[in-house]
Short mmCIF file of C-alpha atoms in Angstrom, two decimals:
data_model
loop_
_atom_site.label_atom_id
_atom_site.label_comp_id
_atom_site.label_asym_id
_atom_site.label_seq_id
_atom_site.Cartn_x
_atom_site.Cartn_y
_atom_site.Cartn_z
CA MET A 275 0.00 0.00 0.00
CA PRO A 276 1.45 3.42 -0.95
CA ASN A 277 2.42 5.69 1.91
CA PHE A 278 0.63 9.02 1.54
CA GLY A 279 1.97 10.42 4.80
CA PHE A 280 0.37 13.67 5.92
CA LEU A 281 -1.85 13.71 2.82
CA SER A 282 -3.79 10.82 4.35
CA LEU A 283 -5.02 13.21 7.07
CA VAL A 284 -6.26 15.92 4.68
CA PRO A 285 -9.74 14.40 4.00
CA VAL A 286 -10.45 14.02 7.71
CA ILE A 287 -9.24 17.55 8.48
CA LEU A 288 -11.47 18.89 5.69
CA ALA A 289 -14.49 16.94 6.94
CA VAL A 290 -14.21 18.29 10.47
CA THR A 291 -13.40 21.87 9.38
CA ILE A 292 -16.23 22.19 6.83
CA ALA A 293 -18.77 20.53 9.13
CA ILE A 294 -18.03 22.98 11.94
CA LYS A 295 -17.62 26.10 9.79
CA TYR A 296 -20.60 25.66 7.47
CA LYS A 297 -22.76 23.38 9.66
CA ASN A 298 -23.35 21.14 6.66
CA VAL A 299 -22.37 17.53 7.30
CA VAL A 300 -23.31 16.26 3.83
CA LEU A 301 -21.13 18.88 2.13
CA ALA A 302 -18.27 18.21 4.54
CA LEU A 303 -18.33 14.46 3.97
CA PHE A 304 -18.77 14.72 0.21
CA VAL A 305 -15.83 17.11 -0.17
CA SER A 306 -13.63 14.98 2.10
CA VAL A 307 -14.43 11.74 0.25
CA LEU A 308 -13.83 13.40 -3.13
CA THR A 309 -10.55 14.88 -1.89
CA GLY A 310 -9.39 11.49 -0.63
CA VAL A 311 -10.19 9.80 -3.93
CA LEU A 312 -8.43 12.63 -5.82
CA ILE A 313 -5.29 11.86 -3.82
CA LEU A 314 -5.64 8.14 -4.57
CA VAL A 315 -5.99 8.68 -8.37
CA ASN A 316 -3.23 11.28 -8.69
CA PHE A 317 -5.64 14.23 -8.85
CA SER A 318 -7.53 13.25 -12.00
CA PRO A 319 -10.99 14.91 -11.54
CA VAL A 320 -13.03 12.72 -13.92
CA THR A 321 -11.42 9.52 -12.66
CA ALA A 322 -11.97 10.65 -9.07
CA LEU A 323 -15.70 11.21 -9.59
CA THR A 324 -16.09 7.85 -11.33
CA GLU A 325 -14.13 6.02 -8.67
CA MET A 326 -15.96 7.74 -5.82
CA ILE A 327 -19.35 6.67 -7.13
CA GLY A 328 -18.49 3.26 -8.54
CA THR A 329 -15.86 2.02 -6.13
CA TYR A 330 -16.87 3.62 -2.84
CA PHE A 331 -20.56 4.63 -2.83
CA PHE A 332 -21.72 1.43 -4.54
CA ALA A 333 -19.45 -0.69 -2.34
CA GLN A 334 -20.99 0.73 0.84
CA LEU A 335 -24.49 -0.07 -0.41
CA GLN A 336 -23.47 -3.62 -1.33
CA ASP A 337 -21.91 -4.35 2.06
CA SER A 338 -24.27 -6.65 4.00
CA TYR A 339 -23.81 -4.83 7.32
CA ASN A 340 -24.37 -1.40 5.79
CA ALA A 341 -27.36 -2.61 3.78
CA GLY A 342 -28.88 -4.08 6.95
CA VAL A 343 -28.48 -0.77 8.78
CA LEU A 344 -30.04 1.21 5.92
CA VAL A 345 -33.02 -1.15 5.66
CA LEU A 346 -33.48 -0.93 9.43
CA LEU A 347 -33.35 2.87 9.25
CA VAL A 348 -36.12 2.90 6.64
CA PHE A 349 -38.42 0.84 8.89
CA ILE A 350 -37.48 2.98 11.88
CA GLY A 351 -38.20 6.17 9.93
CA GLY A 352 -41.72 5.03 9.10
CA PHE A 353 -42.34 3.99 12.71
CA ILE A 354 -41.06 7.30 14.12
CA ALA A 355 -43.29 9.30 11.77
CA LEU A 356 -46.33 7.32 12.91
CA MET A 357 -45.39 7.82 16.55
CA GLU A 358 -45.03 11.57 16.01
CA LYS A 359 -48.32 12.02 14.17
CA SER A 360 -50.36 9.57 16.27
CA GLY A 361 -50.46 11.97 19.19
CA GLY A 362 -49.46 9.10 21.47
CA ALA A 363 -46.15 10.72 22.42
CA LEU A 364 -47.99 13.92 23.37
CA ALA A 365 -50.45 11.89 25.45
CA PHE A 366 -47.51 10.13 27.10
CA ALA A 367 -45.88 13.50 27.78
CA ALA A 368 -49.13 14.83 29.31
CA LYS A 369 -49.48 11.82 31.63
CA ALA A 370 -45.80 11.60 32.43
CA SER A 371 -45.68 15.31 33.27
CA GLN A 372 -47.99 14.59 36.21
CA VAL A 373 -45.14 12.57 37.69
CA ILE A 374 -42.11 13.91 35.82
CA LYS A 375 -42.42 17.58 36.69
CA THR A 376 -38.81 18.75 36.80
CA ARG A 377 -35.86 19.05 34.48
CA ALA A 378 -33.88 16.58 36.57
CA LYS A 379 -36.59 13.94 36.49
CA VAL A 380 -37.15 14.08 32.73
CA GLN A 381 -33.41 13.77 32.10
CA LEU A 382 -33.20 10.79 34.44
CA ALA A 383 -36.24 9.20 32.79
CA ALA A 384 -34.62 9.47 29.34
CA TRP A 385 -31.35 8.12 30.80
CA ILE A 386 -33.13 5.10 32.28
CA GLY A 387 -34.97 4.54 29.01
CA GLY A 388 -31.69 4.54 27.12
CA ILE A 389 -30.17 1.98 29.49
CA ILE A 390 -33.21 -0.29 29.29
CA ILE A 391 -32.94 -0.41 25.49
CA PHE A 392 -29.42 -1.77 25.79
CA PHE A 393 -29.75 -4.22 22.93
CA SER A 394 -29.17 -1.73 20.13
CA ASP A 395 -27.11 1.41 19.75
CA LEU A 396 -29.53 2.26 16.92
CA GLY A 397 -32.59 1.59 19.04
CA THR A 398 -31.69 3.96 21.87
CA PRO A 399 -31.60 7.25 19.92
CA LEU A 400 -34.38 6.36 17.50
CA ILE A 401 -36.82 5.03 20.11
CA VAL A 402 -36.04 7.06 23.23
CA GLY A 403 -35.50 10.33 21.36
CA PRO A 404 -38.91 10.74 19.69
CA ILE A 405 -40.79 9.45 22.77
CA PHE A 406 -39.17 11.93 25.17
CA GLU A 407 -38.93 14.86 22.75
CA PRO A 408 -42.41 16.27 23.59
CA LEU A 409 -41.72 15.96 27.32
CA PHE A 410 -38.36 17.71 26.99
CA ASP A 411 -40.06 20.48 25.00
CA LYS A 412 -42.80 20.84 27.62
CA LEU A 413 -40.33 21.11 30.50
CA LYS A 414 -38.04 23.37 28.48
CA VAL A 415 -35.02 21.13 28.26
CA SER A 416 -33.01 21.56 25.07
CA LYS A 417 -32.90 19.08 22.22
CA GLU A 418 -29.12 19.26 22.52
CA LYS A 419 -29.43 17.83 26.05
CA LEU A 420 -31.70 15.02 24.80
CA ALA A 421 -29.17 14.21 22.06
CA TYR A 422 -26.39 14.11 24.66
CA ILE A 423 -28.34 11.78 26.95
CA ILE A 424 -29.28 9.30 24.24
CA ASP A 425 -25.75 9.39 22.81
CA SER A 426 -24.40 8.62 26.29
CA THR A 427 -26.71 5.63 26.73
CA ALA A 428 -26.47 4.15 23.22
CA SER A 429 -22.99 2.96 22.27
CA PRO A 430 -21.49 3.37 25.79
CA VAL A 431 -24.08 0.90 27.13
CA ALA A 432 -23.99 -1.42 24.11
CA VAL A 433 -20.20 -1.79 24.28
CA LEU A 434 -20.47 -3.08 27.87
CA VAL A 435 -22.86 -5.94 26.98
CA PRO A 436 -21.21 -9.19 25.83
CA PHE A 437 -24.18 -10.95 24.21
CA ILE A 438 -25.24 -8.40 21.58
CA GLY A 439 -23.69 -7.29 18.30
CA TRP A 440 -20.98 -5.11 19.86
CA GLY A 441 -19.81 -7.84 22.21
CA VAL A 442 -19.86 -10.51 19.50
CA TYR A 443 -17.77 -8.33 17.21
CA ILE A 444 -15.23 -7.42 19.90
CA MET A 445 -14.88 -11.00 21.13
CA GLY A 446 -14.24 -12.10 17.57
CA LEU A 447 -11.31 -9.67 17.36
CA ILE A 448 -9.96 -10.84 20.73
CA GLN A 449 -10.30 -14.54 19.83
CA LYS A 450 -8.32 -14.09 16.61
CA GLU A 451 -5.37 -12.61 18.49
CA TYR A 452 -5.61 -15.19 21.25
CA GLU A 453 -5.41 -17.98 18.66
CA LEU A 454 -2.29 -16.44 17.08
CA LEU A 455 -0.67 -16.03 20.50
CA GLY A 456 -1.70 -19.48 21.72
CA VAL A 457 -3.69 -18.08 24.66
CA SER A 458 -6.09 -20.69 26.06
CA GLU A 459 -8.42 -18.24 27.83
CA SER A 460 -11.79 -17.77 26.12
CA ASP A 461 -12.70 -14.53 24.39
CA TRP A 462 -15.83 -14.37 26.59
CA THR A 463 -13.71 -14.37 29.76
CA ALA A 464 -11.37 -11.75 28.33
CA PHE A 465 -14.29 -9.48 27.44
CA ILE A 466 -15.91 -9.83 30.87
CA LYS A 467 -12.63 -9.08 32.65
CA SER A 468 -12.06 -6.02 30.47
CA ILE A 469 -15.45 -4.44 31.30
CA PRO A 470 -14.22 -2.63 34.48
CA PHE A 471 -11.41 -1.18 32.37
CA ASN A 472 -13.81 0.24 29.77
CA ILE A 473 -13.54 3.43 31.77
CA TYR A 474 -14.75 6.09 29.33
CA SER A 475 -17.96 4.21 28.55
CA ILE A 476 -18.72 3.79 32.26
CA LEU A 477 -18.03 7.48 32.89
CA ALA A 478 -20.26 8.52 29.96
CA VAL A 479 -23.20 6.66 31.50
CA PHE A 480 -22.36 7.91 35.02
CA LEU A 481 -22.07 11.62 34.20
CA VAL A 482 -25.65 12.02 32.93
CA PRO A 483 -27.43 11.63 36.31
CA LEU A 484 -24.71 13.67 38.01
CA ILE A 485 -25.47 16.61 35.70
CA ALA A 486 -29.23 16.07 35.97
CA PHE A 487 -29.18 16.18 39.78
CA SER A 488 -26.84 19.16 40.06
CA GLY A 489 -28.33 21.29 37.29
CA TYR A 490 -24.98 22.82 36.33
CA GLU A 491 -24.04 23.05 32.64
CA PHE A 492 -20.91 24.14 30.79
CA GLY A 493 -20.02 25.83 27.53
CA ALA A 494 -22.30 25.39 24.54
CA MET A 495 -24.73 23.19 26.50
CA ALA A 496 -25.28 25.96 29.06
CA LYS A 497 -26.08 28.39 26.23
CA ALA A 498 -28.52 25.91 24.65
CA GLU A 499 -30.30 25.30 27.96
CA LYS A 500 -30.56 29.02 28.69
CA ARG A 501 -31.92 29.60 25.18
CA VAL A 502 -34.81 27.22 25.78
CA GLN A 503 -35.49 28.47 29.31
CA GLU A 504 -35.34 32.18 28.56
CA THR A 505 -36.75 32.39 25.02
CA GLY A 506 -38.58 29.10 24.50
CA GLU A 507 -36.74 28.68 21.18
CA LYS A 508 -36.04 25.02 20.42
CA TYR A 509 -33.28 25.80 17.92
CA TRP A 510 -30.74 28.47 17.14
CA SER A 511 -31.62 30.61 14.12
CA THR A 512 -28.78 28.95 12.17
CA SER A 513 -29.67 25.39 13.21
CA LYS A 514 -30.55 22.71 10.66
CA PRO A 515 -32.30 19.94 12.61
CA MET A 516 -31.69 16.37 11.45
CA ARG A 517 -35.37 15.60 12.11
CA LYS A 518 -37.88 18.36 12.75
CA THR A 519 -41.36 17.54 14.03
CA ASP A 520 -44.29 19.72 13.02
CA GLN A 521 -46.23 19.54 16.26
CA MET A 522 -48.85 21.96 14.89
CA GLU A 523 -50.32 19.06 12.90
CA VAL A 524 -50.40 16.70 15.88
CA LYS A 525 -53.26 16.38 18.36
CA GLU A 526 -52.98 14.55 21.64
CA SER A 527 -54.65 11.12 21.52
CA LYS A 528 -54.03 8.05 23.70
CA SER A 529 -50.77 7.01 25.36
CA SER A 530 -51.55 3.42 24.37
CA LEU A 531 -50.49 4.44 20.87
CA VAL A 532 -46.97 4.56 22.30
CA PHE A 533 -46.93 1.60 24.64
CA LEU A 534 -48.73 -1.09 22.64
CA PRO A 535 -46.59 -0.71 19.48
CA LEU A 536 -43.44 -0.72 21.62
CA LEU A 537 -44.68 -3.85 23.37
CA VAL A 538 -45.17 -5.48 19.96
CA LEU A 539 -41.65 -4.39 19.01
CA PHE A 540 -40.06 -5.90 22.12
CA VAL A 541 -42.12 -9.12 22.04
CA THR A 542 -41.23 -9.63 18.38
CA LEU A 543 -37.55 -8.91 19.01
CA PHE A 544 -37.22 -11.26 21.96
CA GLY A 545 -39.48 -13.86 20.32
CA ILE A 546 -37.17 -14.07 17.31
CA LEU A 547 -33.91 -13.93 19.28
CA ALA A 548 -34.82 -16.14 22.27
CA PRO A 549 -34.50 -19.39 20.25
CA LEU A 550 -30.95 -18.25 19.42
CA GLY A 551 -30.14 -18.10 23.13
CA PHE A 552 -30.65 -14.37 23.72
CA PRO A 553 -29.98 -12.84 26.20
CA PHE A 554 -27.79 -15.60 27.67
CA LYS A 555 -25.77 -16.44 24.55
CA GLN A 556 -24.02 -14.45 21.89
CA VAL A 557 -26.30 -13.39 19.04
CA PRO A 558 -24.86 -12.27 15.68
CA GLY A 559 -25.37 -8.65 14.70
CA SER A 560 -27.11 -9.66 11.45
CA ALA A 561 -29.72 -11.58 13.45
CA PHE A 562 -30.28 -8.52 15.63
CA ARG A 563 -30.80 -6.22 12.66
CA SER A 564 -33.22 -8.66 11.02
CA ALA A 565 -35.16 -9.07 14.27
CA LEU A 566 -35.27 -5.31 14.84
CA SER A 567 -36.46 -4.67 11.28
CA THR A 568 -39.21 -7.26 11.70
CA GLY A 569 -40.17 -5.78 15.06
CA TYR A 570 -40.42 -2.24 13.67
CA LEU A 571 -42.48 -3.44 10.70
CA LEU A 572 -45.00 -5.27 12.90
CA ALA A 573 -45.09 -2.41 15.42
CA SER A 574 -45.83 0.01 12.58
CA ALA A 575 -48.63 -2.23 11.30
CA VAL A 576 -50.20 -2.30 14.78
CA LEU A 577 -49.84 1.46 15.13
CA ILE A 578 -51.49 2.06 11.74
CA LEU A 579 -54.46 -0.10 12.77
CA MET A 580 -54.73 1.69 16.12
CA MET A 581 -54.63 5.14 14.50
CA VAL A 582 -57.40 4.14 12.13
CA TYR A 583 -59.43 2.47 14.90
CA HIS A 584 -59.20 5.53 17.18
CA LYS A 585 -59.95 7.80 14.19
CA VAL A 586 -56.71 9.72 14.57
CA LYS A 587 -56.19 9.55 10.81
CA SER A 588 -57.72 7.70 7.89
CA PHE A 589 -55.94 4.64 6.53
CA GLU A 590 -54.80 6.57 3.45
CA GLU A 591 -53.42 9.42 5.57
CA THR A 592 -51.73 7.02 7.98
CA PHE A 593 -50.06 5.00 5.25
CA SER A 594 -48.92 8.22 3.59
CA ILE A 595 -47.36 9.30 6.91
CA TYR A 596 -45.56 5.95 7.12
CA LEU A 597 -44.09 6.28 3.62
CA GLY A 598 -43.19 9.91 4.31
CA GLY A 599 -41.31 8.86 7.44
CA MET A 600 -39.34 6.35 5.42
CA ALA A 601 -38.44 9.07 2.92
CA LYS A 602 -37.29 11.42 5.71
CA MET A 603 -34.55 8.94 6.58
CA MET A 604 -32.90 9.59 3.21
CA ASN A 605 -30.84 12.44 4.69
CA VAL A 606 -29.53 10.20 7.47
CA ALA A 607 -28.87 7.39 4.96
CA VAL A 608 -26.89 9.73 2.69
CA ILE A 609 -24.78 10.92 5.61
CA LEU A 610 -24.09 7.34 6.72
CA VAL A 611 -23.07 6.23 3.22
CA LEU A 612 -20.73 9.22 2.96
CA ALA A 613 -19.29 8.52 6.43
CA TRP A 614 -18.69 4.87 5.54
CA SER A 615 -17.12 5.92 2.24
CA LEU A 616 -14.78 8.31 4.06
CA SER A 617 -13.76 5.47 6.35
CA ALA A 618 -13.01 3.27 3.30
CA VAL A 619 -11.04 6.04 1.60
CA SER A 620 -9.07 6.68 4.80
CA LYS A 621 -8.20 2.99 4.91
CA GLU A 622 -6.89 3.12 1.34
CA LEU A 623 -4.87 6.23 2.15
CA GLY A 624 -3.38 4.50 5.19
CA THR A 625 -4.63 7.20 7.59
CA SER A 626 -4.70 4.81 10.54
CA SER A 627 -1.27 3.35 9.75
CA TYR A 628 0.19 6.84 9.50
CA ILE A 629 -1.24 7.84 12.88
CA VAL A 630 -0.03 4.60 14.46
CA SER A 631 3.46 5.06 12.96
CA ILE A 632 3.70 8.51 14.52
CA ALA A 633 2.80 7.11 17.93
CA SER A 634 4.83 3.92 17.63
CA GLY A 635 8.10 3.24 19.39
CA SER A 636 9.31 1.66 22.58
CA LEU A 637 6.82 2.10 25.40
CA PRO A 638 7.19 1.34 29.10
CA ALA A 639 4.66 -1.37 29.99
CA PHE A 640 2.79 0.84 32.42
CA LEU A 641 2.07 3.41 29.69
CA VAL A 642 0.49 0.94 27.25
CA PRO A 643 -3.14 1.40 28.46
CA ALA A 644 -2.91 5.21 28.52
CA VAL A 645 -1.21 5.48 25.11
CA THR A 646 -3.67 2.95 23.68
CA PHE A 647 -6.57 5.04 24.95
CA LEU A 648 -5.20 8.21 23.33
CA LEU A 649 -4.39 6.44 20.08
CA GLY A 650 -7.85 4.90 19.96
CA ALA A 651 -9.41 8.32 20.52
CA VAL A 652 -7.43 9.88 17.67
CA LEU A 653 -8.23 7.03 15.27
CA SER A 654 -11.92 6.99 16.13
CA PHE A 655 -12.20 10.77 15.84
CA ALA A 656 -10.43 10.76 12.48
CA THR A 657 -12.41 7.88 10.98
CA GLY A 658 -15.75 8.36 12.76
CA SER A 659 -15.81 4.65 13.52
CA SER A 660 -15.27 2.98 16.87
CA TRP A 661 -15.68 -0.46 15.27
CA GLY A 662 -13.01 0.36 12.70
CA THR A 663 -10.74 1.54 15.50
CA TYR A 664 -11.22 -1.75 17.34
CA ALA A 665 -10.37 -3.72 14.20
CA ILE A 666 -7.15 -1.70 13.76
CA LEU A 667 -5.92 -1.63 17.34
CA MET A 668 -6.80 -5.07 18.75
CA PRO A 669 -4.24 -6.85 16.51
CA LEU A 670 -1.62 -4.32 17.62
CA VAL A 671 -2.38 -3.87 21.30
CA ILE A 672 -3.00 -7.45 22.46
CA PRO A 673 0.38 -8.76 21.16
CA MET A 674 2.16 -5.60 22.37
CA ALA A 675 0.67 -5.83 25.87
CA THR A 676 1.55 -9.53 26.03
CA ALA A 677 5.13 -8.95 24.86
CA LEU A 678 5.78 -5.99 27.18
CA GLY A 679 4.01 -7.49 30.18
CA ALA A 680 1.47 -4.66 30.31
CA PRO A 681 -1.91 -5.25 32.02
CA LEU A 682 -3.79 -7.11 29.28
CA TYR A 683 -7.39 -6.45 30.33
CA ALA A 684 -6.63 -2.78 30.95
CA SER A 685 -5.14 -2.59 27.46
CA ILE A 686 -8.18 -4.25 25.87
CA GLY A 687 -10.46 -1.91 27.82
CA ALA A 688 -8.38 1.05 26.67
CA VAL A 689 -8.95 0.07 23.03
CA LEU A 690 -12.72 -0.02 23.58
CA SER A 691 -12.72 3.13 25.69
CA GLY A 692 -10.52 5.15 23.34
CA GLY A 693 -12.69 4.22 20.37
CA MET A 694 -15.77 5.35 22.26
CA PHE A 695 -14.16 8.65 23.34
CA GLY A 696 -13.16 9.59 19.80
CA ASP A 697 -16.55 8.50 18.51
CA HIS A 698 -18.32 10.86 20.93
CA CYS A 699 -16.15 13.78 19.86
CA SER A 700 -16.30 13.15 16.10
CA PRO A 701 -18.82 14.97 13.88
CA ILE A 702 -18.51 12.21 11.27
CA SER A 703 -19.46 9.36 13.61
CA ASP A 704 -22.55 7.42 12.51
CA THR A 705 -23.76 6.89 16.09
CA THR A 706 -23.41 10.61 16.83
CA ILE A 707 -25.36 11.36 13.66
CA LEU A 708 -28.15 9.00 14.78
CA ALA A 709 -28.29 10.66 18.21
CA SER A 710 -28.81 14.04 16.51
CA SER A 711 -31.56 12.52 14.37
CA GLY A 712 -33.29 10.82 17.29
CA ALA A 713 -33.42 14.04 19.29
CA GLY A 714 -34.42 16.20 16.32
CA CYS A 715 -31.29 18.26 16.92
CA ASP A 716 -28.85 20.06 14.65
CA HIS A 717 -25.91 17.71 14.30
CA VAL A 718 -23.13 20.27 14.73
CA ASP A 719 -24.97 21.74 17.74
CA HIS A 720 -25.01 18.25 19.29
CA VAL A 721 -21.28 17.77 18.72
CA LYS A 722 -20.45 21.20 20.19
CA THR A 723 -22.60 20.74 23.29
CA GLN A 724 -21.43 17.19 23.98
CA LEU A 725 -17.72 17.90 23.52
CA PRO A 726 -16.99 19.52 26.94
CA TYR A 727 -18.55 16.57 28.77
CA ALA A 728 -16.72 14.08 26.56
CA LEU A 729 -13.42 15.85 27.28
CA LEU A 730 -14.17 15.83 31.02
CA ASN A 731 -14.75 12.06 30.92
CA GLY A 732 -11.75 11.56 28.65
CA THR A 733 -9.44 13.36 31.08
CA ALA A 734 -10.62 11.28 34.03
CA ALA A 735 -10.35 8.10 31.95
CA LEU A 736 -6.78 8.90 30.92
CA ILE A 737 -5.72 9.28 34.55
CA GLY A 738 -7.52 6.01 35.31
CA TYR A 739 -5.49 4.26 32.63
CA LEU A 740 -2.25 5.64 34.03
CA CYS A 741 -3.26 4.13 37.36
CA ALA A 742 -4.32 0.86 35.72
CA GLY A 743 -0.99 0.65 33.91
CA VAL A 744 0.87 0.82 37.23
CA THR A 745 -1.42 -1.31 39.39
CA GLY A 746 -3.31 -3.49 36.91
CA SER A 747 -6.27 -3.12 39.26
CA ALA A 748 -9.90 -2.80 38.16
CA LEU A 749 -10.29 -0.29 41.01
CA SER A 750 -8.85 2.26 38.58
CA VAL A 751 -12.40 2.89 37.38
CA VAL A 752 -13.34 3.90 40.94
CA LEU A 753 -10.53 6.48 40.87
CA SER A 754 -11.87 7.81 37.56
CA LEU A 755 -15.43 8.00 38.90
CA ILE A 756 -14.24 9.96 41.94
CA LEU A 757 -12.07 12.16 39.77
CA VAL A 758 -14.81 13.03 37.26
CA THR A 759 -17.12 13.88 40.16
CA VAL A 760 -14.51 16.16 41.75
CA LEU A 761 -13.70 17.83 38.42
CA TYR A 762 -17.37 18.36 37.65
CA VAL A 763 -18.15 19.81 41.08
CA ALA A 764 -15.10 22.06 40.96
CA GLY A 765 -15.94 23.19 37.45
CA SER A 766 -19.54 23.83 38.47
CA LYS A 767 -18.39 26.11 41.27
CA TYR A 768 -16.08 28.22 39.15
CA LYS A 769 -17.24 27.96 35.52
CA GLY A 770 -20.65 26.26 35.51
CA VAL A 771 -24.05 27.83 34.93
CA ARG A 772 -26.91 26.64 37.11
CA ILE A 773 -30.00 26.01 35.01
CA HIS A 774 -32.98 26.47 37.31
CA GLU A 775 -36.45 25.06 36.98
CA GLU A 776 -37.97 28.55 36.67
CA LYS A 777 -38.86 29.77 33.22
CA LYS A 778 -36.82 32.96 33.61
CA LEU A 779 -33.22 33.06 34.67
CA HIS A 780 -30.98 35.76 35.95
CA ALA A 781 -28.02 36.54 33.75
CA ALA A 782 -25.17 34.18 34.43
#
C-alpha cells in the first residue's frame, strides 16, 4: 500500500473543518471523500468522480452490514413518523408530566430509558429520542441535552454488553489474536474481565445523572439550555435539525399508541432472538438487525391499525405518513453512506497506519493502556468509527501488551474506551449522527454541546489508565469515577451555569 503520509489526514481535516464552519455535514463528507479519492488517483478529476461513485458509494451499499443498517433505518423512519403524528407521544408527555415535573426527572427518565434499550445502539436514539422529545419540550429542556443523553446511553451501554452485536464483534477480534498467541483463555472471559477497564464508557453513562441532579451546565450546552429556558426557542436561528417535528399538525390522543406498538416491538424482538439463546448467549449482529427490522415493521402495522381504529387519521393518511417517514430517513442514509465511504477512503490512504506510525516506538509497559486510549481516541475521531478503531488496534495492542508485560485487560479496555471517546467527539461518527436525528437536533450543535462533557470524561479516563498501567487493578475505574465527580463539582463552582427550573433566569 502506498504511503501518503500527511496527505492521508487531509480528507479528515477537511471533513471536520467544513462541518463545523458551514454546519453542513453532507457537504463536509462529500468534499472529504472526493478529496481522498483525488489523492488516490493522482488528482484526476473525472477519474476521481467515477471512482468515488463506482468504487466507494456502490461498495458501501453492497456491504451486508451497511445494507442491513439502511433497511433498518427505513423501517425505523416510518415507525417514528407514525409515533409523532399519532399523538401518542404527546399523550404520554401529558401523563408523564404529572409525575415527571422537573428538568432533573425528565433527564433521568430518558437516561433510564436509554439503558433499558441496551440491545441496540440504533434503538436507543431512534426510540427514546422521539418518545421523550415532547416531554423535553414541555419542561423546556433543550434538544441538545436530549441528544447528549441518548448518545451517552447508546454505544457506551452497548459496548459493555457481551451478548449483543458489539460484544460478539469485539470478542471475535480478541479470539483471533488469542489464537495467534496461543492463549487458552476464552474470548468471553477476556471481554468480561475487560469491562471494568472500559472506563470512558462507564463514565459517559455515570455523568448524565450527576449533571441532571446538580443542574450545572458548561459551555455550549449551558447556552442551549438558557436559550430554551429564557426564550422558548427550540433551535438556534442557524440550526438545521436532522429531524424536525411539526407539532402543529399533531393532536394529543391516547398514550396506548406509544406503549402497545413498543410492546409489539419488544415481544417480536425477543421472540425471534430467544431461540438463538438471547440474552444468555451471543447473538450475531445480522440476526439482531433482522429481528429489529421485523419488530419495527409489525409495530408500525399495529400502530397504523390503532390510529385508524381511534380515528386519529384515515388509513390513506396514515399509510402516507408511514411512507413519508421512510423518505425522511434519506438524509440520514446519505450521511451514513458518505461517512462509511470516508472510512473506506481513509483505509486506502493509510490514515490509521500513519497515525499509528507517529505514535509507535518503545513504550514502558505501564504506559500501554494510557497510550492505547489516546491512540484509539485519535483514530476513532479521524475515521468516525469505533468499530473500525477496534479492528485496527486489537491486533496491535494485544500482542504488544503480552510482549511488554502490560496489564492485558486494561489494554483491551483502553482500546474499547478510546474508540468510544473519539466516537463521541467526532462529527462524522454514525452513532453521533443518529443521536442528533433521534433528538431532532442540529448535528453540529449536538457535537459542540457534547464535547466539553466528553473531554471531562476523557481526562478522568486517561488518569484512570495511568493508574491501571501501574497497578493493573480494576479499582482504577473507581478512581476515575471519583475524579470526574470532583472535576465536575469544581468546574460547576467556578465555571458552571446553574439552570434552574424557573422559566426565567438571571443573567449568568
